[in-house]
Backbone as ProteinMPNN parsed JSONL, in Angstrom:
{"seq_chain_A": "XXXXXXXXXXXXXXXXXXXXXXXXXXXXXXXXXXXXXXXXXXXXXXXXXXXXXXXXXXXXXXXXXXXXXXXXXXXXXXXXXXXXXXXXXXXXXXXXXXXXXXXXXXXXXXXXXXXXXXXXXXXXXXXXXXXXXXXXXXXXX", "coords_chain_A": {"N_chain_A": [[-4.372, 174.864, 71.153], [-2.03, 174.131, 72.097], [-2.526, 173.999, 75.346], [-3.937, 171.041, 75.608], [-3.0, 168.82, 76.146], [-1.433, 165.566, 73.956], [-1.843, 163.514, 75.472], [-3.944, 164.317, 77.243], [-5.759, 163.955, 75.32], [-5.522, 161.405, 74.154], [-6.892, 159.548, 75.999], [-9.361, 161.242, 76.696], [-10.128, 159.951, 74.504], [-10.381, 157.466, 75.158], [-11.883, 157.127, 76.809], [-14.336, 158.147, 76.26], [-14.533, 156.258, 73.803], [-15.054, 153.632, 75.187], [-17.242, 154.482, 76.511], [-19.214, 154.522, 74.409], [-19.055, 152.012, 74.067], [-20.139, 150.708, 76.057], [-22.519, 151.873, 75.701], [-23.679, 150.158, 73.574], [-23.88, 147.84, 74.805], [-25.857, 148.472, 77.147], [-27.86, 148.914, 75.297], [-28.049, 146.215, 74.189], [-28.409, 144.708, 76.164], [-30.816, 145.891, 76.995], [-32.612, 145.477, 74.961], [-32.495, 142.539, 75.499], [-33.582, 141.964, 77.926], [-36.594, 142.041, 77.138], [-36.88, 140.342, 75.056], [-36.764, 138.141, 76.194], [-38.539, 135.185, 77.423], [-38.152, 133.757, 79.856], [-38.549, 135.803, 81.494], [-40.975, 137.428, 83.552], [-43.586, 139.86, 83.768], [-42.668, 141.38, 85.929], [-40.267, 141.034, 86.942], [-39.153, 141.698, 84.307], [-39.581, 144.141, 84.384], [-38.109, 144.701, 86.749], [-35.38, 144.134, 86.411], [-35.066, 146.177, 84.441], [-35.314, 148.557, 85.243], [-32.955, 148.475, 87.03], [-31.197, 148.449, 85.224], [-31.308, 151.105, 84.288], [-31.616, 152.684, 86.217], [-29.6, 152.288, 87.893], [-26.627, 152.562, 86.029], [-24.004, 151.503, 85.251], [-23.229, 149.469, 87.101], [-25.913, 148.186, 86.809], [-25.799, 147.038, 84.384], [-23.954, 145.762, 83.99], [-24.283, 143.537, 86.447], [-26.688, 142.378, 85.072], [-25.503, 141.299, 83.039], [-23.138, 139.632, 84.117], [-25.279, 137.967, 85.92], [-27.096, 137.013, 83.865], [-26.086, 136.261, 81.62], [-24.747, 134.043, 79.951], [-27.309, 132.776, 79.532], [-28.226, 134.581, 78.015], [-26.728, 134.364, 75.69], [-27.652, 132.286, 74.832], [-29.734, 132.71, 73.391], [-29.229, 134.406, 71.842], [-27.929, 132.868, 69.963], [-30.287, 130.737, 69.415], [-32.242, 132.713, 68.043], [-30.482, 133.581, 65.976], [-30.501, 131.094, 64.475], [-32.872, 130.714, 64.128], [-33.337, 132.541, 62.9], [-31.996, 131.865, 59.967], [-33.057, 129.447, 59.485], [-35.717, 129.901, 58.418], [-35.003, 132.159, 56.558], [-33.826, 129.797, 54.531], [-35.818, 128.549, 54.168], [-37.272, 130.57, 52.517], [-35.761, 130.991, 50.581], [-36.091, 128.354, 49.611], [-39.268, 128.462, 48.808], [-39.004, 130.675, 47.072], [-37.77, 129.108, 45.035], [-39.026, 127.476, 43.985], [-41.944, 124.639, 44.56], [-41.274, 121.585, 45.104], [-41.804, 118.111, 45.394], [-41.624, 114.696, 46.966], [-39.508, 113.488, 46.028], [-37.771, 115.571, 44.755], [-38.899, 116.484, 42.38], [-40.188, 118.251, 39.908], [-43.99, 119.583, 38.5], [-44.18, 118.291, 36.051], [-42.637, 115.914, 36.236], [-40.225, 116.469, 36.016], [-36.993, 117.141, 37.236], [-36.567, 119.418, 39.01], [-35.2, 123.188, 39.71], [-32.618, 121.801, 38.732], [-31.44, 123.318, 37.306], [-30.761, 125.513, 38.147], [-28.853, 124.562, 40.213], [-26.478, 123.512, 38.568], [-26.171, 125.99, 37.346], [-24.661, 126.796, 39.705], [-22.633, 125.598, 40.373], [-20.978, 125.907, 37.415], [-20.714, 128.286, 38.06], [-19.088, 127.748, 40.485], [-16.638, 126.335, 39.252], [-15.58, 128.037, 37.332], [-14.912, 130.348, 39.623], [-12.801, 128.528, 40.486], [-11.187, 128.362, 38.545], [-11.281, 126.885, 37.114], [-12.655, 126.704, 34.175], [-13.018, 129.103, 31.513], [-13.513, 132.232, 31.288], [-15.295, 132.46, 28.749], [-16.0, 129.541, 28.341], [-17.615, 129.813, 30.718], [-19.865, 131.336, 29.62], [-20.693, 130.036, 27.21], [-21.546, 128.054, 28.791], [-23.481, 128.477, 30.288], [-25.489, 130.085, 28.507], [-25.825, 127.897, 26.942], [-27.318, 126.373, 29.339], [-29.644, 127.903, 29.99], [-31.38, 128.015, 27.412]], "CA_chain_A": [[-4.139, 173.441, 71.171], [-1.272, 174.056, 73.406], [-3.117, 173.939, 76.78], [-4.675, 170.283, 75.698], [-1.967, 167.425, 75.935], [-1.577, 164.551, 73.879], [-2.175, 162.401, 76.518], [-5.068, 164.132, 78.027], [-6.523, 163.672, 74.052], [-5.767, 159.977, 74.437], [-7.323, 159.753, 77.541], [-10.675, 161.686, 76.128], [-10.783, 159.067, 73.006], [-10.039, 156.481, 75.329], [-13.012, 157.335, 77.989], [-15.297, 158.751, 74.568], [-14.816, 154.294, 73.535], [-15.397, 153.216, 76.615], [-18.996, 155.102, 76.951], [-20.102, 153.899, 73.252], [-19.285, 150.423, 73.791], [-21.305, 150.819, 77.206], [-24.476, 152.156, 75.278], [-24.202, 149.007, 73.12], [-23.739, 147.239, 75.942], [-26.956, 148.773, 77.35], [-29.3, 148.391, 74.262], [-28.379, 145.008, 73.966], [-29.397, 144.299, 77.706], [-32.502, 146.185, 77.28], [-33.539, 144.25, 74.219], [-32.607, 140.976, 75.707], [-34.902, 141.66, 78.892], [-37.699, 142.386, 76.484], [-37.229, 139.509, 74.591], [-36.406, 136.761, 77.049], [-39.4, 134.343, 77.766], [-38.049, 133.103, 80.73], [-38.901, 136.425, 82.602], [-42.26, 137.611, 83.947], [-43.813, 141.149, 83.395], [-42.216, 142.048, 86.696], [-39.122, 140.34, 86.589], [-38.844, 142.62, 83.402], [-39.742, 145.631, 85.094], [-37.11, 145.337, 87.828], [-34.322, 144.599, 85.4], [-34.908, 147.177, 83.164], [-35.029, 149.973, 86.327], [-31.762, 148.607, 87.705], [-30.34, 148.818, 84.377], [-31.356, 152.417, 84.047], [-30.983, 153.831, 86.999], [-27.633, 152.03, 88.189], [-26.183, 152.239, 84.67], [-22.897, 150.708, 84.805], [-23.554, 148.708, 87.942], [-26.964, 147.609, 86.062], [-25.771, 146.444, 83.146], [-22.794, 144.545, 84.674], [-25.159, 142.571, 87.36], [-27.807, 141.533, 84.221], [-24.492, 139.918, 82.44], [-23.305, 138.719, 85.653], [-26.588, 137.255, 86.724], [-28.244, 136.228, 82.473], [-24.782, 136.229, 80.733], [-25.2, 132.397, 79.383], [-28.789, 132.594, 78.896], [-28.06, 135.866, 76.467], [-25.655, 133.901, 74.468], [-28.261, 131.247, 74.056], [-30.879, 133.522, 73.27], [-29.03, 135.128, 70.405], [-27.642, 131.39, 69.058], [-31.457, 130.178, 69.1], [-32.33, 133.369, 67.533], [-30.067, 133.628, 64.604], [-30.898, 129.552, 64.016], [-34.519, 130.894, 63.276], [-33.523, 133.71, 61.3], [-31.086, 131.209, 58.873], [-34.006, 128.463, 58.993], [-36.8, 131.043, 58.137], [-34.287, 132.506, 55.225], [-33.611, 129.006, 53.956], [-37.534, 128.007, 53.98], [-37.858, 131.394, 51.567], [-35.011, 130.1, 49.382], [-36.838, 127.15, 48.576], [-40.106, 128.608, 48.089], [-38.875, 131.028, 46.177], [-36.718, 128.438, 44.268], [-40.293, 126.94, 43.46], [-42.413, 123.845, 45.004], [-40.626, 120.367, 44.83], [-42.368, 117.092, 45.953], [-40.465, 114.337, 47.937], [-37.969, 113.375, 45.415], [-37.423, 116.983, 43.963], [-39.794, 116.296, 40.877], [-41.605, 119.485, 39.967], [-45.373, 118.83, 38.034], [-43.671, 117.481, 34.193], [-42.01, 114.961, 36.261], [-39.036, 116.971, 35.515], [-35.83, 118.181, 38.371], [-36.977, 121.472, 39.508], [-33.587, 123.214, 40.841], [-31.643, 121.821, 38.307], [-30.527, 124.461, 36.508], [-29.951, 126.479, 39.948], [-27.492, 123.256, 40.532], [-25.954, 123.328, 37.321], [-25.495, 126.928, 36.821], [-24.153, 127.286, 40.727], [-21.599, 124.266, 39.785], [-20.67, 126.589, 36.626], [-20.087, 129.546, 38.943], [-17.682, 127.679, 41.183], [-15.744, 126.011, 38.672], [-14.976, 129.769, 36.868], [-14.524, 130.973, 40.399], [-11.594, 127.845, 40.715], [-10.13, 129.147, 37.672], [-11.208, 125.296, 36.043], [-12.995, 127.217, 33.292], [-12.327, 130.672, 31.443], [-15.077, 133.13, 31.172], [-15.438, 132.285, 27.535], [-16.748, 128.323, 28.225], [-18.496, 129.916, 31.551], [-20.716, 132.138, 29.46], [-21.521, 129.27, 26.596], [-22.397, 127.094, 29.034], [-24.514, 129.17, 30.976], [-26.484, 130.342, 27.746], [-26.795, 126.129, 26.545], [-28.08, 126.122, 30.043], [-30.808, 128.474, 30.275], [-31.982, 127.874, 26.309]], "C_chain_A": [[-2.98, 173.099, 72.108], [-1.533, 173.559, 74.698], [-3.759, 172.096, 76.824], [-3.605, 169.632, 75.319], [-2.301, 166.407, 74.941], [-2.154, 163.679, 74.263], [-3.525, 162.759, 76.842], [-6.135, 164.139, 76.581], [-6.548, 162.298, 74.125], [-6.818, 159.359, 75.227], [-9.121, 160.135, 77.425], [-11.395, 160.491, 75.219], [-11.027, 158.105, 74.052], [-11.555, 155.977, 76.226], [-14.187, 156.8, 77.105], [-15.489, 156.83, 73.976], [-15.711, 153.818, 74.478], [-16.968, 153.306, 76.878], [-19.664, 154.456, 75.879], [-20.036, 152.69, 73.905], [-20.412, 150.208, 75.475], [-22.882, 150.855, 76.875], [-24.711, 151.667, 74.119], [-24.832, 148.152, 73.969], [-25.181, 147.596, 76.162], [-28.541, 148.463, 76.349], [-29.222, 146.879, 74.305], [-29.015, 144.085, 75.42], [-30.722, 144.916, 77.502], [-33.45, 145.406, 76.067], [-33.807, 142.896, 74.498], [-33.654, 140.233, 76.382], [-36.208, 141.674, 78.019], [-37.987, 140.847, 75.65], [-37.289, 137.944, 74.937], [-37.945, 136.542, 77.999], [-39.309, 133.868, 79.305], [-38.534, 134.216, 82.372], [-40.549, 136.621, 82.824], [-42.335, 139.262, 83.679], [-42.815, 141.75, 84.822], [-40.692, 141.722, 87.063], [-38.446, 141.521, 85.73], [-38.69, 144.086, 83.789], [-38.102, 145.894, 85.719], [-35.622, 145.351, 86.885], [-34.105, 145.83, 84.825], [-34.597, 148.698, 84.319], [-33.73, 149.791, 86.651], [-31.072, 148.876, 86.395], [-30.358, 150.529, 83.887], [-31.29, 153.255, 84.94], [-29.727, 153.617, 88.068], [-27.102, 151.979, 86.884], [-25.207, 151.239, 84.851], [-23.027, 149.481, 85.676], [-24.34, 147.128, 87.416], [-26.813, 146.759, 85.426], [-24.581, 145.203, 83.552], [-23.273, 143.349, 85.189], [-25.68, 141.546, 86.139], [-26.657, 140.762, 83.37], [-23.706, 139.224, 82.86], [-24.327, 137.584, 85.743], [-26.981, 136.369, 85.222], [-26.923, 136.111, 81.513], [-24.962, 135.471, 79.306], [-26.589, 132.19, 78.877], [-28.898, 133.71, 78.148], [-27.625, 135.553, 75.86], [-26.905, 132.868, 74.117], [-29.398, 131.905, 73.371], [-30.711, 134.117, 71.634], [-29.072, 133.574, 69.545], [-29.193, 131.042, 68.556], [-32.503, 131.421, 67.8], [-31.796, 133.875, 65.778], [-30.347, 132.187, 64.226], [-32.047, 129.991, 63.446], [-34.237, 131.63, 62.518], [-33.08, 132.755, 59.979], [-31.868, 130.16, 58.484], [-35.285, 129.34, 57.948], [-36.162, 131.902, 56.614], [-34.21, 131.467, 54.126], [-35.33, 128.565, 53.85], [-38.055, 128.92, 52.719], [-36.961, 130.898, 50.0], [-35.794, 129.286, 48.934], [-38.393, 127.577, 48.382], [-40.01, 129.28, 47.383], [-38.44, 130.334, 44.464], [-37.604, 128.027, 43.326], [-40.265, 125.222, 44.401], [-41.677, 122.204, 44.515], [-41.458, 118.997, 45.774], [-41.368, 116.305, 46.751], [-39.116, 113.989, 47.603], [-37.435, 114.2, 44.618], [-38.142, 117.149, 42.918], [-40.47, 117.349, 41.006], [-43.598, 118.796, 39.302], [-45.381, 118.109, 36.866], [-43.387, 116.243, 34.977], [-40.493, 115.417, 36.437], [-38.194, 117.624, 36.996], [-36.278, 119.257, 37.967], [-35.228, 121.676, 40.165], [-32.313, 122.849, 40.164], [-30.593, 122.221, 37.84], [-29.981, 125.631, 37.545], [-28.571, 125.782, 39.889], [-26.83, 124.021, 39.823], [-25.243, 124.737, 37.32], [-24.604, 127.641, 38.385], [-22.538, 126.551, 40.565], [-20.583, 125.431, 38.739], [-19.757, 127.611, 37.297], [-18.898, 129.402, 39.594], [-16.48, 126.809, 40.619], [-15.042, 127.365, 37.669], [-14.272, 130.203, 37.844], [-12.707, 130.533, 40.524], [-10.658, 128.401, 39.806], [-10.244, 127.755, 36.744], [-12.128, 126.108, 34.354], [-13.071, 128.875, 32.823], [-14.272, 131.165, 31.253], [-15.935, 132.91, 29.793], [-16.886, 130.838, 27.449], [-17.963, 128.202, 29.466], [-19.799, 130.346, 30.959], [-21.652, 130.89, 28.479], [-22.364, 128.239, 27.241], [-23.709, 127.323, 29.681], [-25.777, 129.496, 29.459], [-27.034, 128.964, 26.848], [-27.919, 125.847, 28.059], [-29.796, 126.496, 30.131], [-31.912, 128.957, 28.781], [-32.847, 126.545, 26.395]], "O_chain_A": [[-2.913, 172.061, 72.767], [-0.785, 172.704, 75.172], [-4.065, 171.704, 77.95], [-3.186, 169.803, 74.175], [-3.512, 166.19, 74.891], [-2.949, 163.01, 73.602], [-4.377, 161.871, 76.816], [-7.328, 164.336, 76.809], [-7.686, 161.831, 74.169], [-7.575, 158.553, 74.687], [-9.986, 159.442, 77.961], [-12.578, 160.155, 75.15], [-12.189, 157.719, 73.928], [-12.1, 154.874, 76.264], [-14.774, 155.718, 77.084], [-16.603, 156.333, 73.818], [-16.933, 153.68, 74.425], [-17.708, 152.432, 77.328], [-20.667, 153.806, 76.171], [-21.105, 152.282, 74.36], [-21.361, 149.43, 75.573], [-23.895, 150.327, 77.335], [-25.575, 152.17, 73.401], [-26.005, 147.78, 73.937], [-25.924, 147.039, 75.354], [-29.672, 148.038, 76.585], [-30.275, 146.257, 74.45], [-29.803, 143.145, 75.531], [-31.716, 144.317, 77.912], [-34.576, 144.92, 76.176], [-34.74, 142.192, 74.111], [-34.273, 139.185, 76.203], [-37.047, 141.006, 78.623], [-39.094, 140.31, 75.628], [-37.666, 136.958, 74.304], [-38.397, 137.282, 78.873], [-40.346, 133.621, 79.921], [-38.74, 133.899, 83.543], [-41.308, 135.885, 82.194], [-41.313, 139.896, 83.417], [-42.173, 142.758, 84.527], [-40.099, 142.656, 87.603], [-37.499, 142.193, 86.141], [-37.823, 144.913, 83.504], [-37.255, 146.738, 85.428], [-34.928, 146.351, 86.706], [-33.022, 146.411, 84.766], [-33.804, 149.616, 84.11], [-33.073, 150.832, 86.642], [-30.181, 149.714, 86.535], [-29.467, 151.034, 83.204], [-30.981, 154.43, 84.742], [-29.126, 154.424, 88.776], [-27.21, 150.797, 86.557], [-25.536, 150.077, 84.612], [-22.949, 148.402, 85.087], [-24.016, 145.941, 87.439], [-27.418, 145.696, 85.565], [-24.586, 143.993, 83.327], [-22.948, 142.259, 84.719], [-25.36, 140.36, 86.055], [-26.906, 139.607, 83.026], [-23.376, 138.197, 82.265], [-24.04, 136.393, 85.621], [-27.164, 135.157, 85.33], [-27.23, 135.717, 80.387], [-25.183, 135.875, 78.165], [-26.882, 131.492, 77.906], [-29.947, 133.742, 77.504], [-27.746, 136.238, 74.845], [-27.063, 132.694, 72.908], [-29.977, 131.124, 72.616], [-31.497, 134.245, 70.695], [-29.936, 133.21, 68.748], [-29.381, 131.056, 67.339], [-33.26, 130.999, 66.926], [-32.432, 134.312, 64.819], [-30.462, 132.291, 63.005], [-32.281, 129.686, 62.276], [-34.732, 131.601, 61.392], [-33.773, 132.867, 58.968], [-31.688, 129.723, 57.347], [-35.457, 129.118, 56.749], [-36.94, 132.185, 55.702], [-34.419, 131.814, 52.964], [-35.53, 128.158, 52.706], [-38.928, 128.498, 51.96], [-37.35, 130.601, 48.87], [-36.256, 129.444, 47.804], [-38.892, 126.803, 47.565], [-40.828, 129.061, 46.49], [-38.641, 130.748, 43.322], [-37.358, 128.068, 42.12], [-39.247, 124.66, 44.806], [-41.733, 121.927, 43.317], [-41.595, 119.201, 46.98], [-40.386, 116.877, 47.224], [-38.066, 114.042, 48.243], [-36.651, 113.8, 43.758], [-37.963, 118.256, 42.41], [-41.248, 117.559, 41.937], [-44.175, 117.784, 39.702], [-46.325, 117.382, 36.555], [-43.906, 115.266, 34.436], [-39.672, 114.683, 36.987], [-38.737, 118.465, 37.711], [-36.355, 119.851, 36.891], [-34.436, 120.917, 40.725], [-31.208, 123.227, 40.552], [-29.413, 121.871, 37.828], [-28.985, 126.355, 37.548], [-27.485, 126.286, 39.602], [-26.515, 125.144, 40.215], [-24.014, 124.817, 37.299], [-24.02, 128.723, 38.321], [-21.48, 127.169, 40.681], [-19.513, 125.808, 39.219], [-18.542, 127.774, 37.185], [-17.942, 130.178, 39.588], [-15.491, 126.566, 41.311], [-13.831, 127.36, 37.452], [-13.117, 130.539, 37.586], [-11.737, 131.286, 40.606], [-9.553, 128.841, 40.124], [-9.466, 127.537, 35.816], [-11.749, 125.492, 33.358], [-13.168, 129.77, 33.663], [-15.42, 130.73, 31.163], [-17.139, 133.166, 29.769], [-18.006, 130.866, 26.94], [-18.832, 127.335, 29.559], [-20.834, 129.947, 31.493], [-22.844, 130.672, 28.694], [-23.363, 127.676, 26.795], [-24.718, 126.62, 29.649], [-26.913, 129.035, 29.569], [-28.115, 128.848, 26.272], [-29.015, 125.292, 27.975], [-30.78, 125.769, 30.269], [-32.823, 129.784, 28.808], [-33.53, 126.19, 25.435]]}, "name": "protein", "num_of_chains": 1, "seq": "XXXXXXXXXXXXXXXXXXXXXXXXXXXXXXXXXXXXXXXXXXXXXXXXXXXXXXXXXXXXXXXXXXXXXXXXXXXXXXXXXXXXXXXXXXXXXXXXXXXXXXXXXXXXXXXXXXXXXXXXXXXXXXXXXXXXXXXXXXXXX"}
């Protein structure tokens, strides 16, 4: 361990970072070309060669050149995932008409409300665990 410096251990880690965050860097360019509409099959092609066989060059140019249109790509992307999550919420939640009425006539969701309400008044510290639990079990009787 003598013969191997400090420094030139720093120096190793420092490189050894450097390369991972590169071959993020890289997947996330090669998924982007794949998933970006705006290119053409050949369009796609040539990207994806310069990014693989200029690596660092490659990958630099395509966030150079698509930078801004990769940031929008993800934004529009996670918007669908969080709409598409929230669409399962409520069908899971169960079917509600236009003014929340389930098929009795009766608030569907209410007791979701109610016992979410419950949750964050315990959380505040406005009720002890004691009047959290009775109310929760008047709730769901």
């Amino acid at each position: 361990m003598d013969d191997y410096p400090l420094l030139n251990l720093f120096w190793t880690m420092l490189w050894f970072f450097l390369w991972i965050m590169w071959l993020f860097l890289l997947f996330k360019v090669i998924t982007d070309i794949f998933r970006s509409d705006d290119l053409g099959g050949w369009a796609k092609a040539g990207w994806l060669i310069v990014a693989l066989l200029l690596p660092y060059l490659g990958v630099l140019l395509y966030v150079i050149v698509r930078g801004k249109s990769m940031g929008k790509r993800d934004i529009k992307e996670a918007q669908e995932r969080e709409a598409a999550f929230k669409a399962y919420v409520r069908e899971a939640a169960g079917t509600h008409d236009a003014q929340g009425q389930g098929a009795r006539g009766q608030k569907q969701g209410g007791h979701v409300d109610d016992l979410a309400k419950l949750a964050e008044l315990k959380d505040k510290g406005a009720i002890t665990d004691e009047e959290y639990q009775r109310a929760k079990t008047k709730l769901l009787v």
